[in-house]
Amino acid sequence: MRTLHALHGVASLALLNLTVVLLASCSRADNDVATYRLLAMATWVDITLPRDAAEREPELIRSIETELRTFERDYYAWGDGELAALNRALSESQEFDASEGMAAVLGEAQAIARTTGGAFDPGVGALVERWGFNSDEADRGSAARPPNEAEIAELLAATGSIRDLAIDGPRIRAQSGRYTLDLGGIAKGAAVDRILARLRAHGVTPALVNAGGDLGVAGEPAERSWRIGIQAPRSDGMLGAIALRDGEAAFTSGDYERFYDVDGQRMHHILDPRTGLPVNHTQAITVVAANGTLADAAATALFVAGPGEWRSMAEQLGIDAVLRVDASGAIEMTAAMRDRFQPNR
Ligand code: AMP
Ligand code: MG
């Protein structure tokens, strides 16, 4: 299969330029572990599992790939999948019957948007599009001219918040307004959770799903714990390593993931829904949470929250392990993160 390659052992991951690389995930010999690599959601997704399980269930990896293909189409706002159809229906004031999975993700996104006072809000889609961060083009510096103040004000006024959606089981309704829901801040987490749930359901643990540096784990490697590296936002190096336990996920939001420079100023893909502007007080936020969906959305929310607000917002989200790199490169973290963190010296 073209996009499916079995790599030989987790060690090869270290060669990849990922936001987070696996340092030492497994005490078993590398030969006992297989890593499958897929390209999905504009990133490499590496699935690491015991080699005997992979050999026992070749169809499992193939079915995960199929699910990921459907997922990336359905959760991308600018394609021809379910989310695009939902946005069209909402903007025409029509009700939409969502799939079970989509309704669940929308429900979680809405709860997090409400808890964070809209710091996390997938309703920012029209702004994301206007800034040019809905595609990889921005990475190549070919982004469109940034919006001016008047354009931003107009887009903000026309932006429907996910907080105001009526989600009634599978039935989604908007009160009024235009909607471009963009699930880019939470979908990768939901995808990681789905893959891990499927592996668990087949009894395949310990397993690690690493989507471009954002990852979740199922089970515990024998004798050692999961340890993952955290990428430094302004160099190829690592800030350090953090320990993860069974079921946990670690997600990072960074201003280095999708950006372009305008007059020496960095314009990047995480916007403050209140101002419509890229956030400029933070370089990166790493969050450890009980699942990928929450970790992903929380990292985006805490990125937006800023110096005075991120600690209390983390508490409200029920998250205790957070690491923040501010605009100057200074690192701060919660006590629970300090307990798991080993700095690179
Ligand atoms: P992440 O890398 O998980 O922080 O997600 C960033 C992506 O989420 C961006 O590329 C946008 O598609 C979308 N996004 C940007 N700002 C926000 C926000 N404040 N709330 C929710 N989603 C956002
Ligand atoms: Mg996120």
Short mmCIF file of C-alpha atoms and ligand atoms in Angstrom, two decimals:
data_model
loop_
_atom_site.label_atom_id
_atom_site.label_comp_id
_atom_site.label_asym_id
_atom_site.label_seq_id
_atom_site.Cartn_x
_atom_site.Cartn_y
_atom_site.Cartn_z
CA MET A 1 0.00 0.00 0.00
CA ARG A 2 1.42 3.32 -1.07
CA THR A 3 0.93 5.29 2.13
CA LEU A 4 1.50 2.47 4.56
CA HIS A 5 5.05 1.61 5.49
CA ALA A 6 6.21 -0.53 8.32
CA LEU A 7 9.29 1.06 9.82
CA HIS A 8 11.75 -1.00 11.75
CA GLY A 9 11.45 -0.08 15.36
CA VAL A 10 10.71 3.08 17.26
CA ALA A 11 14.31 4.25 17.05
CA SER A 12 13.74 5.38 13.49
CA LEU A 13 11.28 7.93 14.79
CA ALA A 14 14.14 9.92 16.22
CA LEU A 15 15.30 10.65 12.69
CA LEU A 16 12.12 12.48 11.90
CA ASN A 17 11.71 16.17 12.41
CA LEU A 18 8.58 16.00 14.53
CA THR A 19 7.28 18.43 17.12
CA VAL A 20 7.68 15.70 19.68
CA VAL A 21 9.73 12.62 19.09
CA LEU A 22 9.58 9.42 20.97
CA LEU A 23 12.63 9.09 23.18
CA ALA A 24 12.27 5.71 24.79
CA SER A 25 8.82 4.28 24.62
CA CYS A 26 9.45 0.67 25.16
CA SER A 27 11.72 -1.53 27.17
CA ARG A 28 11.31 -4.34 24.68
CA ALA A 29 13.91 -4.69 22.00
CA ASP A 30 13.16 -2.57 18.94
CA ASN A 31 12.61 -5.76 17.01
CA ASP A 32 9.52 -6.46 19.09
CA VAL A 33 7.86 -3.22 18.06
CA ALA A 34 6.43 -2.16 14.73
CA THR A 35 5.65 1.38 13.61
CA TYR A 36 3.24 2.08 10.77
CA ARG A 37 3.35 5.48 9.17
CA LEU A 38 0.44 7.11 7.37
CA LEU A 39 0.07 10.57 5.92
CA ALA A 40 -3.24 11.98 7.17
CA MET A 41 -4.63 15.34 8.30
CA ALA A 42 -1.61 17.04 6.72
CA THR A 43 0.78 15.25 9.03
CA TRP A 44 2.58 11.96 9.57
CA VAL A 45 0.69 9.63 11.83
CA ASP A 46 2.88 6.96 13.39
CA ILE A 47 1.22 3.98 15.05
CA THR A 48 3.56 1.96 17.22
CA LEU A 49 2.43 -1.40 18.57
CA PRO A 50 3.81 -4.81 19.52
CA ARG A 51 5.09 -6.52 16.39
CA ASP A 52 3.34 -9.79 17.17
CA ALA A 53 -0.01 -7.98 17.40
CA ALA A 54 0.62 -6.27 14.08
CA GLU A 55 1.43 -9.59 12.45
CA ARG A 56 -1.59 -11.25 14.03
CA GLU A 57 -3.98 -8.55 12.78
CA PRO A 58 -2.79 -7.13 9.45
CA GLU A 59 -6.34 -6.03 8.69
CA LEU A 60 -6.45 -3.86 11.79
CA ILE A 61 -3.89 -1.36 10.52
CA ARG A 62 -5.58 -1.30 7.15
CA SER A 63 -8.95 -0.58 8.74
CA ILE A 64 -7.39 2.21 10.79
CA GLU A 65 -6.02 3.73 7.62
CA THR A 66 -9.46 3.58 6.01
CA GLU A 67 -11.03 5.22 9.05
CA LEU A 68 -8.41 7.97 9.03
CA ARG A 69 -9.05 8.71 5.36
CA THR A 70 -12.76 9.16 6.03
CA PHE A 71 -12.04 11.14 9.15
CA GLU A 72 -9.73 13.65 7.49
CA ARG A 73 -12.32 14.31 4.80
CA ASP A 74 -15.24 14.62 7.21
CA TYR A 75 -13.52 16.87 9.74
CA TYR A 76 -11.99 19.34 7.28
CA ALA A 77 -14.09 22.49 6.82
CA TRP A 78 -12.91 23.33 3.30
CA GLY A 79 -13.35 19.97 1.63
CA ASP A 80 -16.39 17.98 0.58
CA GLY A 81 -17.03 15.99 3.74
CA GLU A 82 -19.45 16.16 6.65
CA LEU A 83 -18.15 19.33 8.31
CA ALA A 84 -18.30 21.25 5.03
CA ALA A 85 -21.89 20.07 4.56
CA LEU A 86 -22.73 21.09 8.13
CA ASN A 87 -21.30 24.59 7.56
CA ARG A 88 -23.36 24.98 4.40
CA ALA A 89 -26.55 23.88 6.14
CA LEU A 90 -26.00 26.16 9.15
CA SER A 91 -25.26 29.16 6.95
CA GLU A 92 -28.54 28.54 5.16
CA SER A 93 -30.34 28.28 8.52
CA GLN A 94 -31.09 24.62 7.94
CA GLU A 95 -30.96 21.84 10.49
CA PHE A 96 -28.28 19.20 10.04
CA ASP A 97 -28.30 15.60 11.19
CA ALA A 98 -24.74 14.84 12.16
CA SER A 99 -23.10 11.43 12.48
CA GLU A 100 -22.68 10.14 16.01
CA GLY A 101 -18.95 10.85 15.97
CA MET A 102 -19.35 14.39 14.64
CA ALA A 103 -22.10 15.22 17.14
CA ALA A 104 -19.86 13.98 19.97
CA VAL A 105 -16.87 16.09 18.84
CA LEU A 106 -19.10 19.15 18.37
CA GLY A 107 -20.54 18.62 21.86
CA GLU A 108 -17.07 18.41 23.40
CA ALA A 109 -15.89 21.43 21.41
CA GLN A 110 -18.90 23.40 22.56
CA ALA A 111 -18.36 22.48 26.21
CA ILE A 112 -14.70 23.55 25.99
CA ALA A 113 -15.65 26.77 24.18
CA ARG A 114 -18.08 27.57 26.98
CA THR A 115 -15.64 26.68 29.77
CA THR A 116 -12.90 28.82 28.19
CA GLY A 117 -15.12 31.83 27.53
CA GLY A 118 -14.53 31.37 23.81
CA ALA A 119 -10.70 31.29 23.91
CA PHE A 120 -11.22 28.00 22.10
CA ASP A 121 -13.93 28.41 19.48
CA PRO A 122 -14.10 26.50 16.18
CA GLY A 123 -16.35 29.35 14.99
CA VAL A 124 -13.16 31.16 13.92
CA GLY A 125 -13.14 29.32 10.57
CA ALA A 126 -13.86 32.34 8.35
CA LEU A 127 -11.00 34.23 9.99
CA VAL A 128 -8.66 31.25 9.69
CA GLU A 129 -9.52 31.12 6.00
CA ARG A 130 -9.01 34.85 5.47
CA TRP A 131 -5.61 34.69 7.17
CA GLY A 132 -4.74 31.82 4.85
CA PHE A 133 -4.19 29.16 7.52
CA ASN A 134 -6.75 26.70 6.19
CA SER A 135 -4.15 25.17 3.89
CA ASP A 136 -0.45 24.37 3.83
CA GLU A 137 0.20 27.29 1.48
CA ALA A 138 0.96 29.57 4.43
CA ASP A 139 3.94 27.41 5.33
CA ARG A 140 5.47 28.19 1.99
CA GLY A 141 5.15 31.93 2.44
CA SER A 142 2.61 32.27 -0.33
CA ALA A 143 -0.15 33.36 2.00
CA ALA A 144 -2.58 35.98 0.95
CA ARG A 145 -2.24 39.56 2.19
CA PRO A 146 -3.25 39.63 5.88
CA PRO A 147 -6.68 41.14 6.54
CA ASN A 148 -6.86 44.79 7.58
CA GLU A 149 -8.75 46.06 10.63
CA ALA A 150 -12.00 46.65 8.78
CA GLU A 151 -11.97 43.17 7.26
CA ILE A 152 -11.29 41.61 10.65
CA ALA A 153 -14.13 43.57 12.24
CA GLU A 154 -16.48 42.46 9.50
CA LEU A 155 -15.48 38.81 9.84
CA LEU A 156 -15.78 38.95 13.64
CA ALA A 157 -19.28 40.38 13.34
CA ALA A 158 -20.30 37.66 10.90
CA THR A 159 -18.70 34.82 12.89
CA GLY A 160 -21.07 32.40 14.58
CA SER A 161 -19.74 30.96 17.85
CA ILE A 162 -20.03 27.26 18.57
CA ARG A 163 -21.30 28.33 22.01
CA ASP A 164 -24.57 29.40 20.39
CA LEU A 165 -25.23 26.21 18.41
CA ALA A 166 -28.15 24.06 19.46
CA ILE A 167 -26.85 20.48 19.65
CA ASP A 168 -29.75 18.13 20.31
CA GLY A 169 -28.51 14.56 19.96
CA PRO A 170 -27.47 14.33 16.32
CA ARG A 171 -29.51 17.39 15.34
CA ILE A 172 -27.50 20.59 14.91
CA ARG A 173 -29.15 24.00 14.54
CA ALA A 174 -27.91 27.58 14.48
CA GLN A 175 -29.98 30.47 15.77
CA SER A 176 -28.76 32.77 13.04
CA GLY A 177 -25.66 33.97 11.24
CA ARG A 178 -22.98 32.51 9.05
CA TYR A 179 -20.93 29.57 10.26
CA THR A 180 -17.55 28.29 9.23
CA LEU A 181 -16.78 25.82 11.96
CA ASP A 182 -13.13 24.77 11.80
CA LEU A 183 -12.32 21.74 13.94
CA GLY A 184 -8.56 22.04 13.29
CA GLY A 185 -7.95 22.70 16.99
CA ILE A 186 -9.56 19.46 18.21
CA ALA A 187 -9.90 16.97 15.35
CA LYS A 188 -6.41 15.51 15.60
CA GLY A 189 -7.09 14.70 19.25
CA ALA A 190 -10.35 13.01 18.35
CA ALA A 191 -8.57 11.00 15.64
CA VAL A 192 -5.84 9.85 18.06
CA ASP A 193 -8.53 8.78 20.55
CA ARG A 194 -10.37 6.81 17.90
CA ILE A 195 -7.31 4.91 16.76
CA LEU A 196 -6.32 4.09 20.34
CA ALA A 197 -9.87 2.94 21.14
CA ARG A 198 -9.78 0.62 18.17
CA LEU A 199 -6.40 -0.81 19.17
CA ARG A 200 -7.60 -1.33 22.73
CA ALA A 201 -10.79 -3.02 21.52
CA HIS A 202 -8.55 -5.53 19.74
CA GLY A 203 -6.41 -5.97 22.83
CA VAL A 204 -3.44 -4.33 21.13
CA THR A 205 -1.39 -2.62 23.85
CA PRO A 206 1.02 -1.07 24.64
CA ALA A 207 0.42 1.26 21.72
CA LEU A 208 1.34 4.80 20.83
CA VAL A 209 -0.30 7.02 18.22
CA ASN A 210 1.86 10.00 17.28
CA ALA A 211 0.24 12.49 14.91
CA GLY A 212 3.02 14.90 14.00
CA GLY A 213 4.18 15.18 17.58
CA ASP A 214 0.75 15.17 19.22
CA LEU A 215 0.18 11.78 20.74
CA GLY A 216 -1.70 9.42 22.96
CA VAL A 217 -0.81 6.09 24.57
CA ALA A 218 -2.70 2.94 25.52
CA GLY A 219 -1.29 0.52 28.06
CA GLU A 220 2.13 0.70 29.68
CA PRO A 221 5.38 -0.65 28.29
CA ALA A 222 6.81 -3.33 30.56
CA GLU A 223 9.18 -2.09 33.27
CA ARG A 224 9.41 1.48 32.00
CA SER A 225 6.99 4.33 31.51
CA TRP A 226 6.25 6.22 28.32
CA ARG A 227 8.56 9.16 27.86
CA ILE A 228 8.16 11.68 25.11
CA GLY A 229 10.27 14.63 24.06
CA ILE A 230 8.93 18.17 23.74
CA GLN A 231 10.21 20.19 20.82
CA ALA A 232 11.76 23.58 21.51
CA PRO A 233 9.73 26.21 19.65
CA ARG A 234 12.71 28.08 18.14
CA SER A 235 15.24 25.33 17.47
CA ASP A 236 15.45 21.75 16.31
CA GLY A 237 16.31 20.67 19.84
CA MET A 238 14.18 19.37 22.67
CA LEU A 239 13.07 21.28 25.75
CA GLY A 240 12.97 18.05 27.69
CA ALA A 241 10.97 14.87 28.19
CA ILE A 242 7.72 14.16 29.97
CA ALA A 243 6.33 10.91 31.35
CA LEU A 244 2.91 9.65 30.28
CA ARG A 245 0.68 7.02 31.84
CA ASP A 246 -1.80 4.59 30.33
CA GLY A 247 -4.56 6.42 28.48
CA GLU A 248 -2.99 9.85 28.57
CA ALA A 249 -2.33 12.20 25.68
CA ALA A 250 0.15 15.05 25.23
CA PHE A 251 -0.65 17.78 22.73
CA THR A 252 1.26 20.92 21.83
CA SER A 253 0.00 24.08 20.20
CA GLY A 254 2.80 26.19 18.76
CA ASP A 255 3.25 29.36 16.75
CA TYR A 256 5.87 27.54 14.65
CA GLU A 257 3.50 25.01 13.12
CA ARG A 258 1.88 27.20 10.48
CA PHE A 259 3.05 30.79 10.00
CA TYR A 260 4.41 33.49 7.75
CA ASP A 261 6.20 36.74 8.43
CA VAL A 262 4.88 40.19 7.58
CA ASP A 263 7.37 43.03 8.14
CA GLY A 264 9.31 40.86 10.56
CA GLN A 265 6.22 39.96 12.57
CA ARG A 266 5.11 36.37 12.86
CA MET A 267 1.56 35.70 11.68
CA HIS A 268 0.50 32.23 12.74
CA HIS A 269 -2.47 29.94 12.79
CA ILE A 270 -3.81 30.28 16.34
CA LEU A 271 -6.18 33.22 16.51
CA ASP A 272 -7.77 34.93 19.45
CA PRO A 273 -11.49 34.65 18.58
CA ARG A 274 -12.11 37.90 20.46
CA THR A 275 -9.73 39.99 18.33
CA GLY A 276 -9.40 37.94 15.15
CA LEU A 277 -5.60 38.29 15.40
CA PRO A 278 -2.81 35.73 15.83
CA VAL A 279 -1.90 35.44 19.50
CA ASN A 280 1.46 37.10 20.19
CA HIS A 281 2.16 36.38 23.87
CA THR A 282 2.92 32.66 23.57
CA GLN A 283 5.24 30.42 21.54
CA ALA A 284 3.97 27.04 22.71
CA ILE A 285 1.68 25.24 25.14
CA THR A 286 1.96 21.54 25.95
CA VAL A 287 -0.90 19.86 27.78
CA VAL A 288 -1.21 16.37 29.24
CA ALA A 289 -4.81 15.21 29.60
CA ALA A 290 -6.86 12.05 30.04
CA ASN A 291 -7.63 11.87 26.32
CA GLY A 292 -6.51 13.38 23.02
CA THR A 293 -9.67 15.36 22.31
CA LEU A 294 -9.39 17.32 25.54
CA ALA A 295 -5.60 17.67 25.32
CA ASP A 296 -5.84 19.06 21.78
CA ALA A 297 -8.59 21.59 22.44
CA ALA A 298 -7.09 22.60 25.79
CA ALA A 299 -3.67 23.28 24.24
CA THR A 300 -5.28 25.62 21.72
CA ALA A 301 -7.39 27.30 24.41
CA LEU A 302 -4.48 27.81 26.83
CA PHE A 303 -2.36 29.16 23.99
CA VAL A 304 -4.97 31.88 23.53
CA ALA A 305 -5.52 32.41 27.27
CA GLY A 306 -2.23 34.18 27.92
CA PRO A 307 -0.09 35.01 30.94
CA GLY A 308 -2.75 36.10 33.40
CA GLU A 309 -5.31 33.50 32.55
CA TRP A 310 -3.83 30.15 31.54
CA ARG A 311 -3.46 28.64 35.00
CA SER A 312 -7.05 29.31 36.07
CA MET A 313 -8.37 28.23 32.69
CA ALA A 314 -6.43 24.95 32.96
CA GLU A 315 -8.03 24.37 36.37
CA GLN A 316 -11.47 25.01 34.97
CA LEU A 317 -10.76 22.44 32.26
CA GLY A 318 -9.67 19.92 34.90
CA ILE A 319 -6.11 19.85 33.55
CA ASP A 320 -3.16 19.92 35.91
CA ALA A 321 -0.12 19.29 33.69
CA VAL A 322 0.71 22.26 31.46
CA LEU A 323 3.97 23.68 30.11
CA ARG A 324 4.04 27.14 28.57
CA VAL A 325 6.74 28.90 26.57
CA ASP A 326 6.05 32.62 26.47
CA ALA A 327 6.90 35.07 23.69
CA SER A 328 10.42 35.62 25.10
CA GLY A 329 11.13 31.87 25.19
CA ALA A 330 10.82 31.63 28.99
CA ILE A 331 9.37 28.35 30.25
CA GLU A 332 6.82 28.07 33.02
CA MET A 333 4.82 25.04 34.11
CA THR A 334 2.38 23.74 36.67
CA ALA A 335 3.58 21.72 39.66
CA ALA A 336 2.05 18.55 38.18
CA MET A 337 3.99 19.08 34.95
CA ARG A 338 7.20 19.69 36.90
CA ASP A 339 6.74 16.24 38.50
CA ARG A 340 6.80 14.62 35.05
CA PHE A 341 9.27 16.88 33.30
CA GLN A 342 12.93 16.23 32.81
CA PRO A 343 14.67 19.21 31.22
CA ASN A 344 17.30 18.74 28.54
CA ARG A 345 20.66 19.81 29.84
P1 AMP B 1 -3.83 23.52 17.27
O1 AMP B 1 -2.60 23.29 16.48
O2 AMP B 1 -4.46 22.30 17.83
O3 AMP B 1 -3.66 24.60 18.31
O4 AMP B 1 -4.96 24.03 16.27
C1 AMP B 1 -4.80 25.19 15.51
C2 AMP B 1 -5.85 25.21 14.45
O5 AMP B 1 -7.14 25.40 15.07
C3 AMP B 1 -5.68 26.37 13.49
O6 AMP B 1 -4.93 25.97 12.36
C4 AMP B 1 -7.11 26.71 13.14
O7 AMP B 1 -7.56 25.83 12.14
C5 AMP B 1 -7.88 26.41 14.42
N1 AMP B 1 -7.92 27.54 15.36
C6 AMP B 1 -7.19 28.68 15.37
N2 AMP B 1 -7.48 29.44 16.43
C7 AMP B 1 -8.45 28.77 17.13
C8 AMP B 1 -9.17 29.04 18.32
N3 AMP B 1 -8.95 30.14 19.05
N4 AMP B 1 -10.10 28.13 18.73
C9 AMP B 1 -10.32 27.00 18.01
N5 AMP B 1 -9.66 26.68 16.89
C10 AMP B 1 -8.73 27.56 16.44
MG MG B 2 -5.40 21.91 19.55
#
